[in-house]
Structures are given as structure tokens and as C-alpha cells.
Short mmCIF file of C-alpha atoms in Angstrom, two decimals:
data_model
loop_
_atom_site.label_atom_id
_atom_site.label_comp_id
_atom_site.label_asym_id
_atom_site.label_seq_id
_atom_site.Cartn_x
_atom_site.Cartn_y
_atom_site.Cartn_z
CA UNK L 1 12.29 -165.62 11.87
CA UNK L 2 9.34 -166.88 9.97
CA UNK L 3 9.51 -168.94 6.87
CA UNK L 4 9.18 -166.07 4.12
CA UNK L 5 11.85 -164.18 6.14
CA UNK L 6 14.24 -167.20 5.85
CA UNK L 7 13.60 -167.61 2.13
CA UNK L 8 14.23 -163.90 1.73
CA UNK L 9 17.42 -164.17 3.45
CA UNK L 10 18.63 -167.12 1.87
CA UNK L 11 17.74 -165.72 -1.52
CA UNK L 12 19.55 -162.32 -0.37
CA UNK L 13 22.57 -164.09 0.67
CA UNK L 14 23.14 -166.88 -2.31
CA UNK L 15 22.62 -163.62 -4.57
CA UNK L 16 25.39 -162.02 -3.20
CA UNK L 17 27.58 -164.74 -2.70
CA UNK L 18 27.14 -165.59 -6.72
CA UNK L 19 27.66 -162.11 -7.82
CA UNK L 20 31.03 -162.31 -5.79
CA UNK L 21 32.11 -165.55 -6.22
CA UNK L 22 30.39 -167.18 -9.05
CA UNK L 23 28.11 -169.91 -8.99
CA UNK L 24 30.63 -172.80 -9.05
CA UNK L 25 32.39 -170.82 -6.34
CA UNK L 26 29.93 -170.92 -3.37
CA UNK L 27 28.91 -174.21 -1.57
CA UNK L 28 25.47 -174.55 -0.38
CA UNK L 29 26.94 -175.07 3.51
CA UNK L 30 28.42 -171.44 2.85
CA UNK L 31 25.01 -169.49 2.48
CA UNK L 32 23.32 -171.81 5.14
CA UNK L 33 26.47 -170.31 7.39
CA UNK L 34 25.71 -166.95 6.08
CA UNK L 35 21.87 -166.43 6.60
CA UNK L 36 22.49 -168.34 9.47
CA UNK L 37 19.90 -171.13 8.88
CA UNK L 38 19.24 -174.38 9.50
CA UNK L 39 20.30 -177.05 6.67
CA UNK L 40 16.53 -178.33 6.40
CA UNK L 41 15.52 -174.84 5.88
CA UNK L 42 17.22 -174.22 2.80
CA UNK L 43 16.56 -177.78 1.50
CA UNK L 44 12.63 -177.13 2.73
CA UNK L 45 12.65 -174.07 -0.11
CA UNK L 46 14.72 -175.16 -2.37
CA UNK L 47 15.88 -179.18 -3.21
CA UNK L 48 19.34 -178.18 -4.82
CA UNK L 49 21.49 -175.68 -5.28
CA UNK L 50 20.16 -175.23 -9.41
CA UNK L 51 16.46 -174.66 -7.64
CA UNK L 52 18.50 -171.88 -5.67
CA UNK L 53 20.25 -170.22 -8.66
CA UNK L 54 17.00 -170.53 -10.40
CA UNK L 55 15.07 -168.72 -8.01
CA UNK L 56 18.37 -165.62 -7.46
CA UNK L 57 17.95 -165.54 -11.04
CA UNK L 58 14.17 -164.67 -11.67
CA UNK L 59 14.36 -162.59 -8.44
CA UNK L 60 17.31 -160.21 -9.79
CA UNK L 61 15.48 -160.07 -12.97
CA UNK L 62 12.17 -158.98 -11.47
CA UNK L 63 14.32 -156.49 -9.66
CA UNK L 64 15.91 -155.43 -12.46
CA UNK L 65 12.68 -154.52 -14.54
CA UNK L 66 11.15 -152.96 -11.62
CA UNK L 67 14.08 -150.60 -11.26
CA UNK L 68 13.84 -149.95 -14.91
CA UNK L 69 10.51 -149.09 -15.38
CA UNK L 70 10.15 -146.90 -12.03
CA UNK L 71 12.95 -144.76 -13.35
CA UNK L 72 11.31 -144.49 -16.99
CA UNK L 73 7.93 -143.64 -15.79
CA UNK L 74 9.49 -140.35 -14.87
CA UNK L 75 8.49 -138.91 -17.86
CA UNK L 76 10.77 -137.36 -20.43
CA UNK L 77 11.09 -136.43 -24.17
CA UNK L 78 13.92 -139.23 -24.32
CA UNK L 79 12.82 -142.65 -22.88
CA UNK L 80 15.46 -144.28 -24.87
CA UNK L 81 18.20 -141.95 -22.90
CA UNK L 82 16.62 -142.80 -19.66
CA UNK L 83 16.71 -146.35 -20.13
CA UNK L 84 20.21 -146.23 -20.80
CA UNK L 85 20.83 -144.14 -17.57
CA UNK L 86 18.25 -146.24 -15.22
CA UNK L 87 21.10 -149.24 -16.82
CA UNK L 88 23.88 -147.71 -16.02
CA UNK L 89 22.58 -146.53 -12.23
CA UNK L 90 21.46 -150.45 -12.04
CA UNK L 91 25.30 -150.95 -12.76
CA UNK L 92 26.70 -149.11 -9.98
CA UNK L 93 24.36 -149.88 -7.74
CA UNK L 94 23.84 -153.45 -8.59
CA UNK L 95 25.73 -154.97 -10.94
CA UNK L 96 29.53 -153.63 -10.50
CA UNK L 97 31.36 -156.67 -11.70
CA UNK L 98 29.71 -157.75 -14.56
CA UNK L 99 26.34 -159.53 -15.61
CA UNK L 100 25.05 -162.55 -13.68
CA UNK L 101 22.92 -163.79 -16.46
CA UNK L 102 25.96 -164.03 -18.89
CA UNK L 103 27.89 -165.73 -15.89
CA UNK L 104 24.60 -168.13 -15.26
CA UNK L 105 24.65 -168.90 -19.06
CA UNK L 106 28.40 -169.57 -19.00
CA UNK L 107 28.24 -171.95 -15.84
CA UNK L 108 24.81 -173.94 -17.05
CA UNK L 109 24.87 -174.11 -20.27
CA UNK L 110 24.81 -177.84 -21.55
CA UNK L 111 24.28 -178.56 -17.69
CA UNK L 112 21.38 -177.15 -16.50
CA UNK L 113 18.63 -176.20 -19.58
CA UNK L 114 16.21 -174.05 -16.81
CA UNK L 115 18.98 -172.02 -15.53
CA UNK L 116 20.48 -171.50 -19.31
CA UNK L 117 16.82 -170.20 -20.20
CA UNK L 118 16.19 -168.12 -17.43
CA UNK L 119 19.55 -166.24 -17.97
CA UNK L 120 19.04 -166.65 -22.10
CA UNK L 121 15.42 -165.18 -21.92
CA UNK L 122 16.35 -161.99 -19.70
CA UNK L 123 18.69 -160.98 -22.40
CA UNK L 124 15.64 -161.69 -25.33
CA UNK L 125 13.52 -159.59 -23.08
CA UNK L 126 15.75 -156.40 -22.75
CA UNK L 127 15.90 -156.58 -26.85
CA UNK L 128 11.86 -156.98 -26.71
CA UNK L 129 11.57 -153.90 -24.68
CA UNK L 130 13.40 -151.52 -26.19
CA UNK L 131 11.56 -152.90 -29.68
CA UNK L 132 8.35 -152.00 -28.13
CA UNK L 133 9.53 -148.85 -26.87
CA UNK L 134 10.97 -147.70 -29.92
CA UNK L 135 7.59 -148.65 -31.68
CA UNK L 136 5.72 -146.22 -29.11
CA UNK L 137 7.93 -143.69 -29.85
CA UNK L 138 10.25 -143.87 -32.79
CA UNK L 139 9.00 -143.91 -36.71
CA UNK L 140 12.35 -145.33 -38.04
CA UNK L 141 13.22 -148.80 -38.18
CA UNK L 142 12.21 -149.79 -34.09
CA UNK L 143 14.08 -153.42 -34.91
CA UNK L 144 17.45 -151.47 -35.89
CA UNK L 145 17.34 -148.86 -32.60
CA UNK L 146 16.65 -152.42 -30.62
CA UNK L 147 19.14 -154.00 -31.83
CA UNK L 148 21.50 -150.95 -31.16
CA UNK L 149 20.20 -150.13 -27.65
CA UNK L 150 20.44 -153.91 -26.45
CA UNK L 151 24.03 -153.61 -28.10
CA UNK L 152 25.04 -150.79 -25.88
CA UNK L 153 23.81 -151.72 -22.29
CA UNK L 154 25.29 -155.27 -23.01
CA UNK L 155 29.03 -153.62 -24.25
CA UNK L 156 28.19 -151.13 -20.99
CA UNK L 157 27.95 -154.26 -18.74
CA UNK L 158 30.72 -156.43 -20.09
CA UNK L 159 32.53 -152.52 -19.84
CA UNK L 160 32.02 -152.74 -15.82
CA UNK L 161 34.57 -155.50 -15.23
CA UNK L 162 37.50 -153.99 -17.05
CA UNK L 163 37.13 -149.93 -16.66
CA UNK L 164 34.60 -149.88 -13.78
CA UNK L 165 30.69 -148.68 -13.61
CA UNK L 166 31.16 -145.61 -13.19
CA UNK L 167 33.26 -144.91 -16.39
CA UNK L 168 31.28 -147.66 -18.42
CA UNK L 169 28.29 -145.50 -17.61
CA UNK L 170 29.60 -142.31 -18.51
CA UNK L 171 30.71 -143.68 -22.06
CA UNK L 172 27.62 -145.20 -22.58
CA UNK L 173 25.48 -142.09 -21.65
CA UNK L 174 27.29 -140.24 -23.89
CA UNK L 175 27.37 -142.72 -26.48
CA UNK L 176 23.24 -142.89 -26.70
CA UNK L 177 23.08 -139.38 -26.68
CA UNK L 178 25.26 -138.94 -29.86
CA UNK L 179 23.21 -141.97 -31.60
CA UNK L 180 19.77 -140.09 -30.66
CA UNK L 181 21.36 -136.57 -32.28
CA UNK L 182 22.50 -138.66 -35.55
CA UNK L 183 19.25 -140.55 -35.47
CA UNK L 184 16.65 -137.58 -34.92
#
């Protein structure tokens, strides 16, 4: 395996390993068992396990936006309605029990200031994009539909862990699409 390959796999591994254990609840030894590495290896790409979670973090998030913006670039009459879909598909593909970045920013905050900012500043961003999308196409208040928007994906994803993905997203669907009729 070369050395990109190992990061990959280490960075694939600890990511799932977090999502279904929590950070706290997965040892370093475990994901060097479970990519099936050597112990130098991980420690070669990453000196502790906050370098680790740091890294899962800014890789899900890159993910994330990736995911969003190749499903709005579809084209429609309703970006704000496909955002909240692309969300909700992230959800049940991706996210089924909950949000990482409010678990990182549970686990690190007052412990670990990167981490806490890493998880803090994917949250500002999601509110920053649907501000700029709702200036590009919206001529009421794009701060207020923001705010809104950002309000309903997070309820959707806190939603996941009680009622499941695939309800959460269903609500939440329907929920944007009433907002837009009451809004237009």
C-alpha cells in the first residue's frame, strides 16, 4: 500500500469508527487494528489522536460541500428546496445518527480549541451559504431565510437520532416547501 493509500485508509476508518462510537470511544490501537497498519504509520501522518480528529473533520466537511454543491448545480427554480433535499440525502447516506461536528464540539470544547473551531466554523459556513444563496436569488430579507434554512437542516439532523433519516427528511422536505409557498 503506498503512503497516500494508508492515510486514506486510516482517515476512512477513524471516520467511521467516530461516527459509531464517538470520539472518546475509539482508541488509537483500534483504527491501527482496523486499517490494518503499522503503529509508526499512523503516528508518521498524524502525532495524536486530536491531529486525527482534526484531519476526519475537515475531510467530512470537504465531503460534505462537495456533495452539496454537485446536487445544486442541477439546476432548478428552487435552489433553496434542493439544498434541503441534497441535506437530507447527505443524512441517509452519511450522517444517520446524528452530526459529528456537534459531537466534535461537545467532546473538545474547553479541551482542544482547533478541533472546537473546525466543528464551530462548519456550522458558521452552512449559515454563510445559504445567506449568499438567498442574496442570488431571493429579494426579501436573505439574513432571515438564512437563519431559517440553517434552523431546519440543523433540527433535521438532531431529528435523525430520535425518529430516523428517513422520516427527519421527509418532515423537513415538506417543511421547506410550505415556508417557500408562505414566503413567495
Amino acid at each position: 500500500m503506498s503512503r497516500s493509500t494508508k492515510k486514506d485508509m486510516l482517515l476512512q476508518v477513524a471516520e467511521r469508527l467516530f461516527y459509531e462510537h464517538g470520539f472518546r470511544g475509539v482508541g488509537l490501537k483500534q483504527i491501527i487494528r482496523e486499517a490494518n497498519v503499522a503503529t509508526m504509520t499512523l503516528y508518521n501522518h498524524f502525532p495524536s489522536k486530536n491531529k486525527l480528529v482534526e484531519e476526519v473533520l475537515k475531510r467530512r466537511e470537504e465531503r460534505y460541500w462537495s456533495y452539496l454543491d454537485s446536487y445544486i448545480e442541477k439546476g432548478s427554480s428552487s435552489p433553496f428546496i434542493l439544498a434541503v433535499e441534497a441535506h437530507c440525502r447527505w443524512l441517509k447516506e452519511h450522517s444517520y445518527k446524528g452530526d459529528m461536528f456537534l459531537r466534535a464540539i461537545e467532546d473538545y470544547t474547553g479541551i482542544d480549541d482547533e478541533i472546537e473551531n473546525i466543528a464551530r466554523e462548519h456550522k458558521i459556513r452552512l449559515l454563510h451559504y445559504f445567506q449568499q444563496l438567498a442574496q442570488e436569488n431571493w429579494d426579501n430579507n436573505p439574513l432571515d431565510l438564512a437563519n431559517q434554512l440553517t434552523l431546519l437542516l440543523e433540527g433535521t439532523t438532531s431529528m435523525t437520532t430520535l425518529i430516523g433519516a428517513d422520516k427527519a427528511a421527509d418532515y423537513s422536505i415538506a417543511m421547506a416547501k410550505v415556508l417557500f409557498q408562505h414566503t413567495s
